[in-house]
Tab-separated table of C-alpha atoms and ligand atoms in Angstrom:
chain	number	residue	atom	x	y	z
A	1	MET	CA	114.664	241.521	136.250
A	2	GLN	CA	116.089	244.829	137.421
A	3	GLN	CA	113.867	247.537	138.842
A	4	THR	CA	113.885	251.321	138.447
A	5	LYS	CA	114.849	253.640	141.291
A	6	ILE	CA	114.703	257.396	141.719
A	7	ALA	CA	118.403	258.188	142.128
A	8	GLY	CA	118.038	261.969	142.393
A	9	ILE	CA	115.232	264.486	142.676
A	10	GLY	CA	115.032	268.259	142.283
A	11	MET	CA	112.500	271.046	142.027
A	12	TYR	CA	112.340	274.696	141.077
A	13	VAL	CA	109.617	277.261	141.630
A	14	PRO	CA	109.849	280.900	140.511
A	15	ALA	CA	110.537	283.488	143.206
A	16	HIS	CA	107.444	285.584	142.415
A	17	ILE	CA	104.613	284.735	144.841
A	18	VAL	CA	101.056	285.607	143.773
A	19	THR	CA	98.507	285.500	146.586
A	20	ASN	CA	94.767	285.071	146.194
A	21	ASN	CA	94.338	288.717	147.102
A	22	ASP	CA	96.771	289.691	144.313
A	23	LEU	CA	94.383	288.064	141.795
A	24	LYS	CA	91.585	290.403	142.898
A	25	GLU	CA	93.383	293.100	140.942
A	26	PHE	CA	92.382	291.368	137.679
A	27	MET	CA	89.152	289.503	138.410
A	28	ASP	CA	86.157	289.339	140.693
A	29	THR	CA	87.291	286.728	143.223
A	30	SER	CA	88.191	286.428	146.896
A	31	ASP	CA	90.733	284.730	149.120
A	32	GLU	CA	87.842	283.018	150.953
A	33	TRP	CA	86.333	281.545	147.759
A	34	ILE	CA	89.656	280.214	146.479
A	35	GLN	CA	90.769	278.744	149.798
A	36	GLU	CA	87.398	277.163	150.541
A	37	ARG	CA	86.997	275.545	147.098
A	38	THR	CA	90.626	274.627	146.334
A	39	GLY	CA	92.819	274.972	149.441
A	40	ILE	CA	95.154	277.287	147.511
A	41	LYS	CA	96.618	280.315	149.332
A	42	GLU	CA	99.246	281.361	146.813
A	43	ARG	CA	101.071	280.225	143.698
A	44	ARG	CA	104.273	281.165	141.851
A	45	TYR	CA	104.425	282.898	138.469
A	46	ALA	CA	107.504	282.679	136.288
A	47	HIS	CA	109.215	285.815	135.039
A	48	ARG	CA	107.302	286.751	131.894
A	49	THR	CA	110.329	287.061	129.595
A	50	GLU	CA	113.280	285.529	131.402
A	51	GLU	CA	111.806	282.181	132.465
A	52	THR	CA	110.301	279.474	130.285
A	53	THR	CA	108.985	275.983	130.860
A	54	THR	CA	112.352	274.635	129.677
A	55	SER	CA	114.486	277.017	131.735
A	56	MET	CA	112.587	276.107	134.911
A	57	GLY	CA	112.905	272.432	134.025
A	58	ILE	CA	116.665	272.840	133.621
A	59	LYS	CA	116.953	274.286	137.132
A	60	ALA	CA	115.088	271.332	138.628
A	61	ALA	CA	117.073	268.903	136.459
A	62	ALA	CA	120.432	270.312	137.595
A	63	ILE	CA	119.536	269.577	141.224
A	64	ALA	CA	118.286	266.077	140.410
A	65	LEU	CA	121.479	265.291	138.478
A	66	GLN	CA	123.704	266.595	141.241
A	67	ARG	CA	121.829	264.503	143.840
A	68	ALA	CA	122.118	261.432	141.625
A	69	GLY	CA	125.857	262.077	141.339
A	70	ILE	CA	125.925	262.225	137.532
A	71	THR	CA	126.591	264.929	134.962
A	72	ALA	CA	124.258	266.035	132.172
A	73	GLN	CA	126.590	264.286	129.698
A	74	GLU	CA	125.961	260.942	131.409
A	75	VAL	CA	122.192	261.091	130.794
A	76	ASP	CA	121.219	258.635	128.077
A	77	PHE	CA	117.558	259.553	127.578
A	78	ILE	CA	115.343	262.585	128.250
A	79	ILE	CA	111.622	262.581	128.946
A	80	PHE	CA	109.905	265.971	129.242
A	81	ALA	CA	106.303	266.244	130.410
A	82	THR	CA	104.395	269.511	129.993
A	83	LEU	CA	101.198	271.033	128.622
A	84	SER	CA	102.757	274.499	128.372
A	85	PRO	CA	105.752	274.018	126.063
A	86	ASP	CA	108.046	276.849	124.973
A	87	TYR	CA	107.059	276.228	121.356
A	88	TYR	CA	104.024	274.599	119.720
A	89	PHE	CA	106.758	272.400	118.257
A	90	PRO	CA	109.458	271.182	118.745
A	91	GLY	CA	108.912	270.054	122.307
A	92	CYS	CA	110.904	271.063	125.374
A	93	GLY	CA	112.976	267.842	125.392
A	94	VAL	CA	115.300	268.987	122.622
A	95	LEU	CA	115.601	272.485	124.119
A	96	LEU	CA	116.721	270.934	127.383
A	97	GLN	CA	119.156	268.675	125.506
A	98	ARG	CA	120.650	271.730	123.793
A	99	GLU	CA	120.821	274.002	126.835
A	100	MET	CA	122.297	271.315	129.097
A	101	LYS	CA	124.840	270.409	126.403
A	102	MET	CA	123.882	266.766	126.468
A	103	LYS	CA	124.960	264.127	123.996
A	104	GLU	CA	122.761	263.447	120.945
A	105	ILE	CA	120.476	261.244	123.013
A	106	GLY	CA	116.772	260.614	122.528
A	107	ALA	CA	114.326	263.213	123.816
A	108	LEU	CA	110.691	262.225	124.277
A	109	ASP	CA	107.926	264.767	124.943
A	110	ILE	CA	104.918	263.644	126.935
A	111	ARG	CA	101.663	265.574	126.875
A	112	ASN	CA	99.324	263.924	129.301
A	113	GLN	CA	98.611	267.053	131.330
A	114	CYS	CA	98.161	266.318	135.051
A	115	SER	CA	99.034	262.649	134.530
A	116	GLY	CA	102.176	263.558	132.570
A	117	PHE	CA	104.618	262.660	135.322
A	118	ILE	CA	103.039	259.239	135.980
A	119	TYR	CA	102.904	258.450	132.252
A	120	ALA	CA	106.539	259.546	131.880
A	121	LEU	CA	107.597	257.513	134.905
A	122	SER	CA	105.919	254.451	133.452
A	123	VAL	CA	107.712	254.888	130.099
A	124	ALA	CA	111.059	255.388	131.841
A	125	ASP	CA	110.429	252.296	133.966
A	126	GLN	CA	109.999	250.124	130.873
A	127	PHE	CA	113.233	251.450	129.299
A	128	ILE	CA	115.216	250.844	132.492
A	129	LYS	CA	113.732	247.398	133.182
A	130	THR	CA	114.614	246.182	129.704
A	131	GLY	CA	118.167	247.487	130.087
A	132	MET	CA	117.868	249.964	127.217
A	133	TYR	CA	118.916	253.011	129.276
A	134	LYS	CA	120.794	253.496	132.559
A	135	ASN	CA	120.343	257.197	133.325
A	136	ILE	CA	117.003	258.695	132.337
A	137	LEU	CA	116.295	262.341	133.134
A	138	LEU	CA	112.568	262.942	133.578
A	139	VAL	CA	111.567	266.603	133.763
A	140	ALA	CA	108.057	267.953	134.332
A	141	SER	CA	107.593	271.698	134.084
A	142	GLU	CA	104.764	274.168	133.543
A	143	LYS	CA	104.492	277.874	132.861
A	144	HIS	CA	100.728	278.279	133.143
A	145	SER	CA	100.868	281.981	133.873
A	146	PHE	CA	101.683	282.762	130.241
A	147	GLY	CA	98.271	281.690	128.991
A	148	LEU	CA	95.475	282.046	131.518
A	149	ASP	CA	92.384	284.212	131.176
A	150	PHE	CA	92.888	286.647	134.043
A	151	SER	CA	89.546	288.346	133.503
A	152	THR	CA	86.506	287.373	135.588
A	153	ARG	CA	85.438	285.173	132.672
A	154	GLY	CA	88.331	282.798	133.372
A	155	ARG	CA	88.325	282.911	137.175
A	156	ASN	CA	87.097	279.343	137.750
A	157	ILE	CA	90.302	277.985	136.200
A	158	SER	CA	92.918	280.757	136.386
A	159	VAL	CA	92.981	280.855	140.182
A	160	ILE	CA	93.926	277.157	140.298
A	161	PHE	CA	97.125	277.054	138.267
A	162	GLY	CA	100.714	277.932	139.139
A	163	ASP	CA	104.179	277.595	137.619
A	164	GLY	CA	107.038	275.292	138.618
A	165	ALA	CA	109.184	272.309	137.722
A	166	GLY	CA	110.276	268.984	139.140
A	167	ALA	CA	112.808	266.440	137.890
A	168	VAL	CA	114.019	262.949	138.706
A	169	VAL	CA	116.942	260.824	137.565
A	170	LEU	CA	115.969	257.196	137.080
A	171	GLN	CA	118.467	254.366	137.266
A	172	PRO	CA	118.436	250.566	137.460
A	173	THR	CA	118.505	248.854	140.842
A	174	GLN	CA	118.437	245.233	141.907
A	175	LYS	CA	116.093	245.886	144.808
A	176	GLN	CA	113.086	248.065	145.585
A	177	GLY	CA	112.314	250.996	143.292
A	178	ILE	CA	109.161	251.195	141.170
A	179	LEU	CA	106.899	248.213	141.924
A	180	SER	CA	104.271	248.943	139.267
A	181	THR	CA	102.627	251.697	137.236
A	182	HIS	CA	99.027	251.869	136.016
A	183	LEU	CA	97.793	254.118	133.208
A	184	HIS	CA	94.258	254.890	132.004
A	185	SER	CA	92.308	257.213	129.739
A	186	ASP	CA	88.734	258.074	128.775
A	187	GLY	CA	88.567	260.397	125.793
A	188	SER	CA	84.780	260.677	125.919
A	189	ALA	CA	85.321	263.704	128.176
A	190	ALA	CA	88.235	265.237	126.256
A	191	GLU	CA	86.536	268.640	125.956
A	192	VAL	CA	85.605	268.904	129.643
A	193	LEU	CA	89.058	270.257	130.466
A	194	ALA	CA	90.824	271.460	127.352
A	195	MET	CA	92.493	274.274	125.491
A	196	PHE	CA	91.087	274.132	121.979
A	197	ASN	CA	93.333	276.515	120.073
A	198	PRO	CA	95.642	276.718	118.344
A	199	GLY	CA	94.443	273.367	117.090
A	200	THR	CA	93.653	271.682	113.788
A	201	HIS	CA	90.102	270.855	114.874
A	202	ALA	CA	89.020	274.336	113.771
A	203	ASN	CA	89.659	273.353	110.173
A	204	HIS	CA	87.426	270.303	110.209
A	205	TRP	CA	84.920	272.045	107.928
A	206	LEU	CA	87.552	273.438	105.589
A	207	ASP	CA	87.127	270.967	102.756
A	208	GLU	CA	83.639	271.977	101.739
A	209	LYS	CA	84.328	275.712	101.989
A	210	LEU	CA	87.960	275.734	100.942
A	211	ALA	CA	87.359	277.007	97.440
A	212	SER	CA	85.603	280.166	98.596
A	213	PHE	CA	88.322	281.441	100.994
A	214	ASP	CA	91.065	283.883	100.117
A	215	ASP	CA	94.575	283.697	101.650
A	216	ALA	CA	93.854	286.113	104.490
A	217	GLU	CA	90.830	284.109	105.589
A	218	MET	CA	92.842	280.887	105.415
A	219	GLY	CA	95.466	282.393	107.719
A	220	GLN	CA	92.808	283.246	110.277
A	221	MET	CA	91.596	279.662	110.476
A	222	PHE	CA	94.467	278.755	112.757
A	223	MET	CA	93.703	281.485	115.294
A	224	SER	CA	90.859	283.780	114.333
A	225	HIS	CA	89.509	286.817	116.173
A	226	ALA	CA	86.360	284.826	116.880
A	227	MET	CA	88.382	282.119	118.615
A	228	ILE	CA	90.063	284.738	120.774
A	229	ASP	CA	86.727	286.464	121.517
A	230	ASN	CA	85.330	283.097	122.626
A	231	ALA	CA	88.368	282.505	124.870
A	232	GLU	CA	89.235	279.349	122.922
A	233	ASN	CA	92.921	280.204	123.269
A	234	PHE	CA	92.619	279.744	127.042
A	235	PRO	CA	92.056	276.556	129.034
A	236	ASN	CA	88.375	275.728	129.488
A	237	MET	CA	87.085	273.583	132.339
A	238	ASP	CA	83.822	272.225	133.616
A	239	GLY	CA	85.056	272.172	137.221
A	240	PRO	CA	82.238	270.146	138.801
A	241	ALA	CA	82.522	267.465	136.056
A	242	VAL	CA	86.279	267.175	136.672
A	243	PHE	CA	85.726	266.984	140.408
A	244	LYS	CA	83.106	264.209	140.159
A	245	LYS	CA	85.249	261.996	137.937
A	246	ALA	CA	88.471	262.668	139.857
A	247	ILE	CA	87.088	261.493	143.184
A	248	ILE	CA	86.118	258.173	141.587
A	249	LYS	CA	89.264	257.541	139.543
A	250	PHE	CA	91.879	258.587	142.126
A	251	PRO	CA	90.891	255.951	144.731
A	252	GLU	CA	90.260	253.361	142.007
A	253	VAL	CA	93.735	253.635	140.470
A	254	ILE	CA	95.435	253.719	143.885
A	255	MET	CA	93.602	250.525	144.859
A	256	GLU	CA	94.596	248.983	141.511
A	257	ALA	CA	98.269	249.565	142.346
A	258	LEU	CA	97.904	248.235	145.889
A	259	GLU	CA	96.013	245.123	144.790
A	260	LYS	CA	98.564	244.377	142.064
A	261	ASN	CA	101.214	244.249	144.811
A	262	ASN	CA	99.072	242.528	147.472
A	263	LEU	CA	99.150	245.612	149.675
A	264	GLN	CA	96.568	247.621	151.629
A	265	PRO	CA	96.017	251.374	152.110
A	266	THR	CA	97.450	250.955	155.621
A	267	ASP	CA	100.773	249.863	154.034
A	268	ILE	CA	101.254	253.242	152.325
A	269	ASN	CA	103.837	255.400	154.101
A	270	LEU	CA	103.170	258.397	151.893
A	271	LEU	CA	100.576	259.097	149.212
A	272	ILE	CA	101.461	261.978	146.924
A	273	PRO	CA	98.389	262.816	144.884
A	274	HIS	CA	98.621	265.189	141.933
A	275	GLN	CA	97.938	268.575	143.505
A	276	ALA	CA	94.738	269.327	141.578
A	277	ASN	CA	92.641	270.621	144.399
A	278	LEU	CA	92.927	270.078	148.172
A	279	ARG	CA	89.261	269.036	148.355
A	280	ILE	CA	89.924	266.187	145.909
A	281	ALA	CA	92.970	265.034	147.911
A	282	GLN	CA	90.950	265.154	151.141
A	283	PHE	CA	88.152	263.136	149.566
A	284	VAL	CA	90.654	260.485	148.418
A	285	GLN	CA	92.244	260.380	151.876
A	286	GLN	CA	88.844	259.883	153.485
A	287	LYS	CA	87.767	257.232	150.990
A	288	LEU	CA	90.934	255.175	151.573
A	289	GLN	CA	90.847	255.925	155.304
A	290	LEU	CA	94.398	257.231	155.306
A	291	LYS	CA	95.838	259.088	158.295
A	292	ASP	CA	97.032	262.690	157.876
A	293	GLU	CA	100.674	261.600	158.072
A	294	GLN	CA	100.103	259.209	155.128
A	295	VAL	CA	99.248	262.010	152.665
A	296	PHE	CA	101.418	264.895	151.467
A	297	ASN	CA	99.895	268.069	150.042
A	298	ASN	CA	101.520	271.400	149.220
A	299	ILE	CA	98.898	272.912	146.899
A	300	GLU	CA	98.367	275.773	149.349
A	301	LYS	CA	101.794	277.160	148.358
A	302	TYR	CA	102.022	276.394	144.651
A	303	GLY	CA	98.513	275.862	143.280
A	304	ASN	CA	98.089	273.197	140.603
A	305	THR	CA	101.313	272.872	138.608
A	306	THR	CA	99.884	270.070	136.430
A	307	ALA	CA	102.656	267.662	135.304
A	308	ALA	CA	105.108	269.208	137.763
A	309	SER	CA	102.950	268.884	140.868
A	310	ILE	CA	103.913	265.308	141.809
A	311	PRO	CA	107.716	265.710	141.454
A	312	ILE	CA	107.571	269.059	143.283
A	313	ALA	CA	105.594	267.493	146.149
A	314	LEU	CA	107.797	264.381	146.155
A	315	CYS	CA	110.905	266.552	146.313
A	316	GLU	CA	109.548	268.700	149.143
A	317	ALA	CA	108.459	265.639	151.116
A	318	TRP	CA	111.887	264.053	150.646
A	319	GLU	CA	113.717	267.256	151.603
A	320	ALA	CA	111.536	267.528	154.726
A	321	GLY	CA	112.632	264.024	155.784
A	322	LYS	CA	109.155	262.577	155.300
A	323	ILE	CA	110.467	259.782	153.037
A	324	LYS	CA	112.863	257.175	154.395
A	325	GLU	CA	114.556	254.215	152.772
A	326	GLY	CA	112.165	251.305	152.470
A	327	ASP	CA	109.029	253.470	152.618
A	328	LEU	CA	106.102	252.583	150.370
A	329	ILE	CA	105.303	255.663	148.280
A	330	CYS	CA	102.169	255.911	146.169
A	331	LEU	CA	101.893	258.516	143.407
A	332	ALA	CA	98.533	259.116	141.728
A	333	ALA	CA	97.202	261.576	139.171
A	334	PHE	CA	94.031	262.495	137.335
A	335	GLY	CA	93.477	265.217	134.767
A	336	SER	CA	92.551	266.459	131.341
A	337	GLY	CA	91.862	263.808	128.741
A	338	PHE	CA	90.653	262.338	130.999
A	339	THR	CA	93.850	260.504	131.809
A	340	TRP	CA	94.799	259.059	135.150
A	341	GLY	CA	97.392	256.754	136.630
A	342	SER	CA	99.315	255.568	139.664
A	343	ALA	CA	102.763	254.338	140.595
A	344	LEU	CA	103.869	252.403	143.641
A	345	LEU	CA	107.493	252.710	144.757
A	346	ARG	CA	109.591	251.170	147.509
A	347	TRP	CA	112.025	254.040	148.279
B	401	ACO	N1	86.120	283.364	142.557
B	401	ACO	C1	84.852	283.615	142.931
B	401	ACO	N2	83.791	282.988	142.416
B	401	ACO	C2	84.035	282.062	141.462
B	401	ACO	C3	85.318	281.752	141.023
B	401	ACO	C4	86.395	282.455	141.612
B	401	ACO	N3	87.677	282.225	141.275
B	401	ACO	N4	85.241	280.811	140.083
B	401	ACO	C5	83.946	280.507	139.919
B	401	ACO	N5	83.203	281.281	140.759
B	401	ACO	C6	81.766	281.290	140.929
B	401	ACO	C7	81.029	280.804	139.704
B	401	ACO	O1	80.864	281.836	138.755
B	401	ACO	C8	79.700	280.370	140.296
B	401	ACO	O2	78.940	281.522	140.508
B	401	ACO	P1	77.321	281.453	140.327
B	401	ACO	O3	76.848	280.447	141.330
B	401	ACO	O4	76.908	282.850	140.603
B	401	ACO	O5	77.100	281.020	138.902
B	401	ACO	C9	80.106	279.820	141.665
B	401	ACO	O6	81.403	280.371	141.952
B	401	ACO	C10	80.160	278.312	141.709
B	401	ACO	O7	80.871	277.874	140.559
B	401	ACO	P2	81.205	276.352	140.350
B	401	ACO	O8	82.052	276.198	139.131
B	401	ACO	O9	79.954	275.533	140.461
B	401	ACO	O10	82.077	276.134	141.653
B	401	ACO	P3	82.558	274.814	142.299
B	401	ACO	O11	82.072	274.718	143.665
B	401	ACO	O12	82.367	273.614	141.413
B	401	ACO	O13	84.113	275.079	142.398
B	401	ACO	C11	86.092	274.438	141.270
B	401	ACO	C12	84.849	275.308	141.223
B	401	ACO	C13	86.975	274.873	142.414
B	401	ACO	C14	86.823	274.656	139.950
B	401	ACO	C15	85.665	272.972	141.462
B	401	ACO	O14	84.688	272.613	140.530
B	401	ACO	C16	86.811	272.054	141.334
B	401	ACO	O15	87.703	272.064	142.138
B	401	ACO	N6	86.789	271.177	140.338
B	401	ACO	C17	87.913	270.333	140.071
B	401	ACO	C18	88.784	271.107	139.189
B	401	ACO	C19	90.167	270.641	139.253
B	401	ACO	O16	90.646	270.103	140.209
B	401	ACO	N7	90.820	270.889	138.140
B	401	ACO	C20	92.127	270.563	138.012
B	401	ACO	C21	92.265	269.078	137.872
B	401	ACO	S1	92.749	268.584	136.377
B	401	ACO	C22	94.193	269.313	136.154
B	401	ACO	O17	94.952	269.442	137.069
B	401	ACO	C23	94.498	269.827	134.800
């Protein structure tokens, strides 16, 4: 059976750099606190009106397509991973299809937060392996800066996230490529890292009270003043709970991929963990006893770009000459849901 290879890769980050000290303008925080707890020195914020999740994704996609040597019209399937879409619906996939003037191909939107790229890669791998598609464009992009609580109330989460996009073109190959992908979830902790509104959950008690509400009250159900006062329109996170689970699941899912392929941690040429937090990546490195040159991190420059963090890091590592043909590359992610996953590739 044919395998799936990454034929082209691209990334885009907005020009606007926001340092930890810049954030002090809005909230009670410090460069020392952020660097010590997360490893982040700065992140990028998209232009408020001129850049969107889709427009950043298009910039990354154009580079990936050019490196793969194909045009947008040759793409036969789009997968778009994001948790910060331009619209509540439709998803970014169709916006990308329109803006890049692609054929009337399928466009699939993936919303698995930090694991979005791994989930998307796994889906693309199945389509390529079965021969259904030959040129899949996978784009992961986030514009977090549009919806973070920049007051002191939201400082535990707002300092972590940044904006950016990564993209890959996936094609069939007879040798190497993706060896295996591994996906997991545990919804028992869905609310530990979540953005609750706008969401239909708020209406769960509607039935019994429905009769007594007038139209104005009904309209407020979707996004009421109370929801905004309670910061339910911003991401919420129990940071320590995320940290504790992440340091268990990251090594576990990396070992799952290695064992499936009869390989050891020492065989990995480069591990690219989702850039959630440098402390998590360091813990994983220590647990698997990986050398510094076996792990690539760039969170200090971009913060956590959720679905986009792995393709951005992969692209930077490749551009820096840290990935050579034949190298064993391990990608791993953990995030909201909880969802987590890994992919092992022979470059
Ligand atoms: N600046 C200064 N102080 C802060 C900040 C900030 N930005 N944020 C929180 N604090 C304070 C808290 O208010 C608290 O103060 P208190 O002791 O007076 O109450 C103190 O710092 C400690 O707060 P904790 O939340 O216990 O801090 P912790 O050491 O756990 O670090 C952090 C917080 C960095 C969020 C950590 O829990 C973490 O990294 N967790 C993993 C989170 C993560 O990686 N999320 C992303 C992964 S999933 C995804 O990518 C979607």
